[in-house]
Short mmCIF file of C-alpha atoms and ligand atoms in Angstrom, two decimals:
data_model
loop_
_atom_site.label_atom_id
_atom_site.label_comp_id
_atom_site.label_asym_id
_atom_site.label_seq_id
_atom_site.Cartn_x
_atom_site.Cartn_y
_atom_site.Cartn_z
CA MET A 1 96.08 66.68 76.52
CA MET A 2 96.64 67.22 80.36
CA ASP A 3 97.55 64.61 82.55
CA MET A 4 93.90 64.50 84.33
CA GLU A 5 95.75 63.14 87.62
CA LYS A 6 97.63 66.42 87.78
CA LYS A 7 95.29 68.83 86.80
CA TYR A 8 95.24 69.96 90.69
CA PHE A 9 98.12 69.47 92.91
CA GLN A 10 96.05 69.26 96.11
CA PRO A 11 92.28 68.33 94.49
CA GLU A 12 91.39 67.78 98.18
CA PHE A 13 91.04 71.17 98.88
CA GLU A 14 91.03 72.93 95.44
CA THR A 15 87.75 71.59 94.96
CA MET A 16 86.06 71.13 98.25
CA PRO A 17 82.56 71.72 98.49
CA VAL A 18 82.29 75.69 99.22
CA ASP A 19 80.18 74.80 102.81
CA GLU A 20 83.40 72.60 103.33
CA ILE A 21 85.92 74.97 103.02
CA LYS A 22 83.55 77.31 105.25
CA LYS A 23 83.61 74.89 108.02
CA LEU A 24 87.56 74.46 108.00
CA GLN A 25 88.11 77.89 107.74
CA ASP A 26 85.86 78.14 110.91
CA GLU A 27 87.68 75.75 113.04
CA LYS A 28 91.11 77.15 111.89
CA LEU A 29 90.40 80.15 112.39
CA VAL A 30 89.47 79.79 116.33
CA LYS A 31 92.53 78.04 116.78
CA GLN A 32 94.76 80.52 115.19
CA VAL A 33 93.09 83.37 116.96
CA CYS A 34 93.80 81.55 120.13
CA TYR A 35 97.46 81.00 119.31
CA VAL A 36 98.39 84.40 118.38
CA TYR A 37 96.79 85.37 121.13
CA ASP A 38 98.40 83.73 123.68
CA ASN A 39 101.91 83.90 121.66
CA VAL A 40 101.86 87.35 120.71
CA LYS A 41 101.80 90.25 122.97
CA TYR A 42 101.54 92.66 120.38
CA TYR A 43 98.31 90.92 118.76
CA ARG A 44 97.23 90.83 122.68
CA ASP A 45 97.37 94.36 123.48
CA LEU A 46 95.48 95.24 120.41
CA MET A 47 92.85 93.03 121.06
CA ASP A 48 92.30 93.83 124.73
CA LYS A 49 92.21 97.30 123.13
CA LYS A 50 89.38 96.62 121.13
CA GLY A 51 87.75 94.32 124.03
CA VAL A 52 88.14 91.26 122.10
CA SER A 53 88.88 88.08 123.80
CA PRO A 54 89.83 84.61 121.85
CA LEU A 55 86.15 83.51 123.37
CA ASP A 56 84.67 85.65 121.01
CA ILE A 57 85.68 84.25 118.04
CA LYS A 58 83.61 81.24 117.10
CA GLY A 59 83.74 81.35 113.30
CA THR A 60 84.62 83.65 110.40
CA GLU A 61 80.98 85.58 110.88
CA ASP A 62 83.40 86.93 114.03
CA LEU A 63 86.19 87.88 111.78
CA HIS A 64 85.08 91.75 111.34
CA LYS A 65 85.17 91.53 115.17
CA LEU A 66 89.63 91.49 115.32
CA PRO A 67 91.28 94.31 115.01
CA PHE A 68 93.17 95.13 111.57
CA ILE A 69 96.68 95.41 111.32
CA CYS A 70 98.68 97.18 108.60
CA LYS A 71 102.41 97.50 107.25
CA ASP A 72 102.72 100.42 110.20
CA ASP A 73 102.32 97.80 112.80
CA LEU A 74 104.89 95.51 110.96
CA ARG A 75 107.36 98.26 111.42
CA GLU A 76 106.32 99.21 115.11
CA ALA A 77 106.84 95.68 115.71
CA TYR A 78 109.85 95.35 113.79
CA PRO A 79 111.60 92.84 113.71
CA TYR A 80 110.55 90.49 116.55
CA GLY A 81 107.49 91.87 117.81
CA LEU A 82 105.18 89.64 115.52
CA LEU A 83 106.57 86.32 115.90
CA ALA A 84 104.55 83.85 117.35
CA THR A 85 107.10 80.94 117.95
CA ASP A 86 110.70 80.70 119.32
CA VAL A 87 113.10 82.11 116.67
CA LYS A 88 115.10 78.52 117.22
CA ASN A 89 111.77 77.19 115.73
CA CYS A 90 111.72 79.35 112.48
CA VAL A 91 113.81 78.17 109.48
CA ARG A 92 113.92 81.34 106.92
CA ILE A 93 113.43 84.97 106.82
CA HIS A 94 112.40 86.66 103.97
CA SER A 95 111.65 90.87 103.89
CA THR A 96 110.10 93.20 101.49
CA SER A 97 110.29 96.98 101.76
CA GLY A 98 108.70 98.93 104.77
CA THR A 99 106.77 102.27 104.44
CA THR A 100 109.66 104.69 105.99
CA GLY A 101 112.53 102.84 105.42
CA LYS A 102 112.40 99.76 107.68
CA ARG A 103 111.91 96.61 105.68
CA VAL A 104 109.32 94.40 106.74
CA VAL A 105 110.93 91.07 107.90
CA ALA A 106 108.40 87.49 107.97
CA PHE A 107 109.66 84.22 109.44
CA TYR A 108 109.05 81.05 108.52
CA THR A 109 108.93 77.52 110.56
CA GLN A 110 109.49 74.34 108.17
CA ASN A 111 105.78 73.94 107.99
CA ASP A 112 104.94 77.82 107.33
CA VAL A 113 107.31 76.43 104.04
CA ASP A 114 105.93 73.72 103.30
CA MET A 115 102.23 75.32 103.28
CA TRP A 116 103.89 78.31 100.91
CA GLU A 117 105.56 75.88 98.58
CA ASP A 118 102.11 73.84 98.59
CA CYS A 119 100.78 76.98 97.24
CA CYS A 120 103.11 77.66 94.79
CA ALA A 121 103.14 74.22 93.36
CA ARG A 122 99.21 74.55 93.07
CA ALA A 123 99.84 77.31 90.80
CA ILE A 124 102.49 75.38 88.79
CA THR A 125 100.16 72.27 88.40
CA ALA A 126 97.20 74.83 87.38
CA ALA A 127 99.51 75.95 84.52
CA GLY A 128 99.94 72.48 83.27
CA GLY A 129 103.26 72.00 85.38
CA THR A 130 104.15 68.01 86.23
CA GLU A 131 107.01 66.11 86.32
CA HIS A 132 107.64 66.59 82.28
CA ASP A 133 108.46 70.08 82.57
CA VAL A 134 111.45 72.39 82.98
CA VAL A 135 110.71 75.51 85.11
CA GLN A 136 113.14 78.27 84.57
CA VAL A 137 112.67 80.43 87.69
CA ALA A 138 113.32 83.91 86.60
CA TYR A 139 112.36 85.81 89.52
CA GLY A 140 114.75 87.14 92.25
CA TYR A 141 116.38 84.96 94.74
CA GLY A 142 117.49 86.49 98.22
CA LEU A 143 115.10 88.17 100.34
CA PHE A 144 112.69 88.36 97.77
CA THR A 145 109.86 85.73 97.97
CA GLY A 146 109.59 85.24 94.02
CA GLY A 147 112.67 82.75 93.35
CA ALA A 148 112.50 80.98 96.97
CA GLY A 149 108.71 80.71 96.61
CA ILE A 150 108.42 79.23 93.13
CA HIS A 151 111.20 77.10 93.30
CA GLY A 152 109.71 74.95 95.89
CA GLY A 153 106.77 74.73 94.34
CA SER A 154 108.61 73.47 91.43
CA HIS A 155 110.15 70.87 93.27
CA LYS A 156 107.08 69.90 94.86
CA ALA A 157 105.16 69.91 91.70
CA GLY A 158 108.06 67.25 90.34
CA CYS A 159 109.32 70.04 87.84
CA LEU A 160 112.98 70.35 86.41
CA THR A 161 113.88 73.29 88.12
CA LEU A 162 116.04 75.74 86.65
CA PRO A 163 117.28 78.35 89.92
CA MET A 164 117.99 81.14 87.31
CA SER A 165 117.01 84.39 89.64
CA SER A 166 116.39 87.56 87.56
CA GLY A 167 119.15 89.61 84.87
CA ASN A 168 121.53 88.47 82.98
CA THR A 169 119.06 87.75 79.98
CA GLU A 170 121.44 86.56 77.37
CA ARG A 171 122.11 83.59 79.84
CA GLN A 172 118.44 83.21 80.43
CA ILE A 173 117.81 82.66 77.00
CA GLN A 174 120.65 80.27 76.54
CA PHE A 175 119.70 78.21 79.25
CA MET A 176 115.81 78.53 78.00
CA MET A 177 116.94 76.96 74.34
CA ASP A 178 119.88 74.40 75.67
CA LEU A 179 117.57 73.19 78.44
CA ASN A 180 114.01 73.42 76.84
CA ALA A 181 112.48 75.48 79.35
CA THR A 182 108.65 74.70 79.24
CA ILE A 183 107.82 76.91 81.85
CA LEU A 184 108.88 80.56 82.53
CA CYS A 185 108.02 82.28 85.80
CA CYS A 186 109.41 86.05 86.22
CA THR A 187 107.80 89.25 86.50
CA PRO A 188 105.58 90.28 83.61
CA SER A 189 107.57 92.88 82.47
CA TYR A 190 110.64 90.63 82.44
CA ALA A 191 108.71 88.01 80.24
CA ALA A 192 107.90 91.10 77.82
CA TYR A 193 111.64 92.19 77.80
CA ILE A 194 112.63 88.32 77.34
CA GLY A 195 109.91 87.78 74.59
CA GLU A 196 111.76 90.69 72.82
CA THR A 197 115.04 90.21 73.13
CA LEU A 198 114.31 86.44 71.58
CA HIS A 199 112.56 88.26 68.91
CA GLU A 200 115.52 90.77 68.34
CA LYS A 201 117.48 87.63 68.33
CA GLY A 202 115.50 86.17 65.18
CA PHE A 203 113.87 83.69 67.09
CA LYS A 204 110.24 82.86 66.39
CA PRO A 205 107.77 81.75 68.82
CA GLU A 206 107.87 78.04 68.18
CA ASP A 207 111.62 77.71 68.49
CA ASN A 208 111.46 77.74 71.90
CA LYS A 209 109.70 74.89 73.97
CA LEU A 210 107.87 77.07 76.44
CA LYS A 211 104.24 76.40 76.90
CA ALA A 212 103.09 78.53 79.98
CA GLY A 213 104.24 81.15 81.87
CA ILE A 214 103.34 82.52 85.69
CA PHE A 215 104.08 85.82 86.05
CA GLY A 216 103.36 88.28 88.84
CA ALA A 217 104.63 90.65 91.76
CA GLU A 218 103.29 93.62 89.56
CA PRO A 219 100.70 94.98 87.91
CA TRP A 220 99.75 93.86 84.30
CA THR A 221 97.28 94.60 81.88
CA GLU A 222 95.62 91.69 79.45
CA GLU A 223 97.15 93.75 76.78
CA MET A 224 100.28 92.72 78.16
CA ARG A 225 99.23 89.35 78.31
CA ARG A 226 98.68 88.78 75.11
CA ASP A 227 101.48 90.83 74.01
CA ILE A 228 104.17 88.22 76.12
CA GLU A 229 101.60 85.15 74.83
CA ASN A 230 102.42 86.10 71.12
CA LYS A 231 105.82 86.80 71.50
CA LEU A 232 106.72 83.26 73.48
CA GLY A 233 104.12 81.50 72.07
CA ILE A 234 102.71 80.72 75.32
CA LYS A 235 99.79 80.78 77.95
CA ALA A 236 100.48 83.39 80.45
CA TYR A 237 99.00 82.41 84.13
CA ASP A 238 98.80 85.55 86.72
CA ILE A 239 100.05 85.07 90.32
CA TYR A 240 99.40 87.13 93.36
CA GLY A 241 101.37 86.95 97.00
CA LEU A 242 102.62 89.37 99.32
CA THR A 243 105.67 88.92 101.84
CA GLU A 244 103.64 89.30 104.86
CA ILE A 245 101.10 86.12 104.01
CA SER A 246 103.78 84.13 102.41
CA GLY A 247 105.15 85.46 99.15
CA PRO A 248 103.58 84.29 95.66
CA GLY A 249 100.79 82.05 95.43
CA VAL A 250 98.40 83.20 97.79
CA ALA A 251 96.23 83.45 94.94
CA PHE A 252 97.15 81.99 91.73
CA GLU A 253 95.68 81.94 88.14
CA CYS A 254 93.84 78.47 86.48
CA GLU A 255 92.88 77.90 82.77
CA GLU A 256 90.40 80.21 82.58
CA GLN A 257 92.89 83.25 83.03
CA ASN A 258 90.03 84.69 84.48
CA GLY A 259 91.01 85.76 88.06
CA MET A 260 92.74 84.19 90.80
CA HIS A 261 91.69 81.42 92.99
CA ILE A 262 92.56 82.25 96.68
CA ASN A 263 93.89 79.29 98.65
CA GLU A 264 91.06 79.31 100.93
CA ASP A 265 92.51 76.58 103.08
CA HIS A 266 95.07 78.45 104.15
CA PHE A 267 93.84 82.55 104.15
CA ILE A 268 90.70 83.86 104.60
CA ALA A 269 90.13 87.02 102.48
CA GLU A 270 87.69 89.74 103.01
CA ILE A 271 87.20 93.34 101.10
CA ILE A 272 86.95 96.05 103.17
CA ASP A 273 86.11 99.74 102.67
CA PRO A 274 89.41 101.48 102.85
CA ASP A 275 87.69 104.75 104.22
CA THR A 276 85.76 103.22 106.89
CA GLY A 277 87.01 99.82 107.65
CA GLU A 278 83.62 98.04 107.06
CA THR A 279 83.64 94.86 105.48
CA LEU A 280 81.98 94.72 102.14
CA PRO A 281 79.84 91.93 100.43
CA LEU A 282 81.22 89.77 97.81
CA GLY A 283 81.50 91.59 94.13
CA SER A 284 82.27 95.11 95.84
CA LYS A 285 85.26 96.68 94.79
CA GLY A 286 87.61 97.58 98.08
CA GLU A 287 90.81 96.78 100.11
CA LEU A 288 91.84 93.14 100.00
CA VAL A 289 92.38 91.93 103.93
CA PHE A 290 94.04 88.52 104.48
CA THR A 291 94.01 86.30 107.97
CA SER A 292 96.22 83.56 107.83
CA LEU A 293 94.77 80.10 109.41
CA ASP A 294 97.87 78.22 110.11
CA LYS A 295 100.78 80.23 110.15
CA GLU A 296 103.30 79.19 112.54
CA ALA A 297 106.00 82.29 113.02
CA PHE A 298 104.36 85.12 111.61
CA PRO A 299 100.42 84.83 111.64
CA LEU A 300 98.92 87.85 110.54
CA LEU A 301 95.31 88.52 111.38
CA ARG A 302 93.07 90.85 109.08
CA TYR A 303 96.09 92.28 107.54
CA ARG A 304 95.52 95.14 105.29
CA THR A 305 97.11 94.43 101.83
CA ARG A 306 96.25 97.96 100.28
CA ASP A 307 95.58 96.34 97.16
CA ILE A 308 92.13 96.82 95.74
CA CYS A 309 90.36 94.46 93.74
CA VAL A 310 87.09 92.58 93.67
CA LEU A 311 86.18 88.90 95.16
CA SER A 312 83.66 86.45 93.25
CA ARG A 313 82.33 83.23 94.07
CA GLU A 314 81.19 82.51 90.40
CA LYS A 315 81.59 78.68 89.52
CA CYS A 316 84.86 78.20 87.86
CA SER A 317 84.96 75.90 85.00
CA CYS A 318 88.34 74.59 86.41
CA GLY A 319 86.41 72.69 89.18
CA ARG A 320 88.49 75.09 91.73
CA THR A 321 85.80 76.16 94.11
CA PHE A 322 88.45 78.70 96.17
CA VAL A 323 86.93 82.22 95.43
CA LYS A 324 88.79 84.67 92.90
CA MET A 325 90.34 88.07 93.09
CA THR A 326 90.49 90.21 90.34
CA LYS A 327 94.06 91.46 89.44
CA PRO A 328 94.75 94.39 91.68
CA LEU A 329 92.74 97.30 90.48
CA GLY A 330 95.38 100.21 92.33
CA ARG A 331 96.30 100.73 95.85
CA SER A 332 94.79 102.48 98.83
CA ASP A 333 98.14 103.95 99.46
CA ASP A 334 101.29 105.68 97.74
CA MET A 335 103.26 102.23 97.09
CA MET A 336 104.94 101.86 93.59
CA ILE A 337 106.24 99.01 92.06
CA ILE A 338 108.96 99.74 90.17
CA ARG A 339 110.87 96.86 88.12
CA GLY A 340 109.47 94.60 90.51
CA VAL A 341 110.19 96.41 93.71
CA ASN A 342 107.83 97.96 96.20
CA VAL A 343 108.92 101.42 96.72
CA PHE A 344 107.42 104.30 99.38
CA PRO A 345 107.69 107.72 98.49
CA SER A 346 108.57 108.32 101.81
CA GLN A 347 111.53 105.90 101.72
CA ILE A 348 112.96 108.33 99.19
CA GLU A 349 112.22 111.03 101.54
CA ALA A 350 114.05 109.55 104.35
CA VAL A 351 117.01 109.40 102.22
CA LEU A 352 116.77 112.49 101.31
CA LEU A 353 116.81 113.86 105.04
CA ASN A 354 119.77 111.90 105.80
CA SER A 355 121.68 113.01 103.34
CA GLY A 356 120.90 116.45 104.03
CA TYR A 357 118.85 117.56 101.19
CA ALA A 358 114.87 119.34 102.13
CA PRO A 359 112.53 116.82 100.96
CA ASN A 360 111.29 119.01 97.59
CA TYR A 361 111.76 116.37 94.78
CA GLN A 362 109.59 114.50 92.23
CA ILE A 363 109.84 111.10 91.28
CA ILE A 364 108.84 110.09 87.49
CA VAL A 365 108.27 106.87 86.48
CA ASP A 366 107.56 105.38 82.82
CA ARG A 367 107.93 102.08 80.96
CA VAL A 368 109.75 101.81 77.61
CA ASN A 369 110.80 99.07 75.71
CA ASN A 370 108.99 96.73 78.78
CA THR A 371 111.25 98.06 81.43
CA ASP A 372 110.51 100.87 84.35
CA THR A 373 112.47 103.92 84.16
CA PHE A 374 112.57 105.74 87.36
CA ASP A 375 114.00 109.13 87.78
CA ILE A 376 114.23 111.67 91.12
CA ASN A 377 114.26 115.07 90.44
CA VAL A 378 115.93 116.22 93.69
CA GLU A 379 116.12 120.13 94.30
CA MET A 380 119.87 121.03 95.49
CA ASN A 381 121.13 123.19 98.57
CA PRO A 382 121.30 126.46 97.60
CA ASP A 383 124.95 126.63 98.46
CA ASP A 384 125.65 123.66 96.46
CA PHE A 385 123.90 126.16 93.34
CA SER A 386 127.68 127.74 92.40
CA ASP A 387 128.86 123.91 92.13
CA THR A 388 130.94 123.06 89.46
CA PRO A 389 129.00 120.51 87.12
CA LYS A 390 131.71 117.72 88.14
CA ALA A 391 131.16 117.86 91.48
CA ILE A 392 127.13 118.02 91.41
CA THR A 393 127.53 114.94 88.82
CA SER A 394 129.47 113.40 92.11
CA LYS A 395 126.53 114.48 94.27
CA GLU A 396 124.24 113.06 92.14
CA LYS A 397 126.03 109.61 92.36
CA LYS A 398 126.38 109.81 95.75
CA LEU A 399 122.63 110.46 96.03
CA ARG A 400 121.59 107.50 94.20
CA ASN A 401 124.00 105.23 95.52
CA ALA A 402 122.08 106.05 99.10
CA MET A 403 119.14 105.51 96.88
CA LYS A 404 120.15 101.98 95.59
CA ALA A 405 121.15 101.14 99.62
CA MET A 406 117.58 101.93 100.92
CA LEU A 407 115.70 100.76 97.89
CA GLY A 408 117.46 97.75 96.23
CA ILE A 409 117.07 99.58 92.52
CA ASN A 410 119.00 101.92 91.08
CA PRO A 411 117.23 105.34 90.21
CA ASN A 412 118.56 108.04 87.90
CA VAL A 413 118.79 111.21 90.26
CA HIS A 414 119.10 114.24 88.96
CA LEU A 415 119.80 117.55 91.03
CA VAL A 416 117.56 120.43 89.73
CA SER A 417 118.09 124.02 90.50
CA PRO A 418 116.41 124.91 94.04
CA LYS A 419 113.07 126.34 94.11
CA SER A 420 112.51 124.57 90.40
CA ILE A 421 109.87 121.89 91.52
CA ALA A 422 106.34 123.03 91.57
CA ARG A 423 105.32 123.95 94.95
CA SER A 424 101.61 122.69 95.69
CA GLU A 425 98.98 124.18 97.62
CA GLY A 426 97.38 120.86 98.42
CA LYS A 427 99.04 117.32 98.43
CA ALA A 428 102.07 117.76 97.02
CA VAL A 429 102.88 116.26 93.36
CA ARG A 430 105.33 113.62 94.81
CA VAL A 431 104.97 111.09 91.89
CA ILE A 432 104.17 111.20 87.98
CA ASP A 433 103.84 107.62 87.01
CA ASN A 434 103.59 107.86 82.94
CA ARG A 435 102.94 103.99 83.38
CA LYS A 436 99.36 104.97 83.54
CA ARG A 437 99.19 105.94 79.72
CA LEU A 438 99.86 102.25 79.02
CA GLY A 439 96.61 101.27 80.90
CA ILE A 440 98.86 99.86 83.96
CA ASN A 441 96.68 99.73 87.55
CA ILE A 442 99.48 101.50 89.32
O1 LIG B 1 105.73 90.34 95.29
C1 LIG B 1 105.24 88.46 95.96
C2 LIG B 1 105.18 87.71 94.58
C3 LIG B 1 106.32 87.27 94.17
C4 LIG B 1 103.92 87.78 93.99
C5 LIG B 1 106.16 86.68 92.92
C6 LIG B 1 103.94 86.93 92.86
C7 LIG B 1 104.91 86.71 92.25
P1 LIG B 1 105.78 91.70 97.71
O2 LIG B 1 107.26 91.88 97.07
O3 LIG B 1 105.96 91.26 99.23
O4 LIG B 1 105.75 90.29 97.35
O5 LIG B 1 104.49 92.39 97.42
C8 LIG B 1 103.08 92.48 97.19
O6 LIG B 1 102.87 93.18 95.32
O7 LIG B 1 100.82 93.68 97.59
C9 LIG B 1 100.80 93.58 95.38
O8 LIG B 1 100.30 95.40 95.46
C10 LIG B 1 101.85 93.13 94.50
N1 LIG B 1 101.57 92.34 93.48
C11 LIG B 1 102.04 91.23 93.67
N2 LIG B 1 101.35 90.51 93.01
C12 LIG B 1 101.01 90.97 92.17
C13 LIG B 1 100.24 90.68 90.69
C14 LIG B 1 105.36 89.76 95.81
N3 LIG B 1 99.94 89.29 90.06
C15 LIG B 1 102.61 93.50 96.45
N4 LIG B 1 99.47 91.66 90.15
C16 LIG B 1 101.16 92.90 96.62
C17 LIG B 1 99.72 93.03 90.96
C18 LIG B 1 100.66 92.43 92.45
N5 LIG B 1 100.44 93.07 91.74
#
């Protein structure tokens, strides 16, 4: 039986009546807009250009008057242009990939970290995490928000935290078994891989002490959920988030396992038509847009996530009143998530151009044994055509290292004959994502 006191991490917010949430959002929004206008020149210019003054924003119904902000703005303002406080007040930076190579950097004050960790603690508590639990954090630690966010949330939820980071599956399994991990947190594909390795080693689901998993950072299907649940003998919960807004925990699943509650006391969610920018009513499928309500270092108003989903305010049996989002159902841009890492074709193009290649390339992604495969075919320069196989291999290696430096993951690079990649009369087919056959919404 779940300890009732521990059903929610912050019940005063998580179960707040909907009209009170709205009131809280109204009040916080007015303050946040003034704060942003006063402290961020980039926003002041955007708002002035749109003819909106902070005085026009009296509550959430005025949200639509504010301009959008998107990844390109973050790139333009890199690195300090959207910072709303002095760097000396910041205690942390995290980062994710941007559209053309420049990474997005997000800053946090101590209050921002606290708020973010509270969100992650809510997710861990919703998955049954208490002081009796051992949380194995197998998300990457470092610039990626996965490790740090869940780690902080696990501390706050009072769990014993195992900061494994990702990789080294042998060690993951040894610690999982020896230290009686009860909650596993990692990307769903890594969870499936761990499950498979356990199975290959002859372990049965009942041999481990795991009871739950909190998996996110990349798209996964219901089939994958059942597979992971069966292999590990656990209940698998989805978790959503993005670096720009804080990291994991912007939204999290409860015991219903049917959509993720958005932490509405800290973020307002909207759904817009990705083509027109028009705000769509609840229940419509469209692009998810977030407005932060109390961030100090890196507040974003109407940030376009490019994730396509649907919001619903149907009463949830868990008692939480926060609006729910479906899993992302696709993207309105060309970002791919490969082995949990965000990859844009434009980054690959930038590496090719910097390395002296023409941008004639094709990316082929697939998932084999629960692991993403990542191949890039690149047309060699006509002069290189007569190179020895050894020289070509060495060029491929050089290009692969440059890709790794840009993307953070290693693709297989294949130099192919000049003019061998099909030319297209319309939009070039740069990406062949065979994971779609598995039903994954890339
Ligand atoms: O992936 C934060 C995170 C870490 C979330 C750990 C959950 C767990 P970014 O690297 O900035 O942040 O990537 C954000 O990843 O816009 C979505 O497209 C995708 N994404 C995140 N969570 C999910 C999920 C982290 N549960 C981008 N399902 C987002 C599908 C997800 N896609």
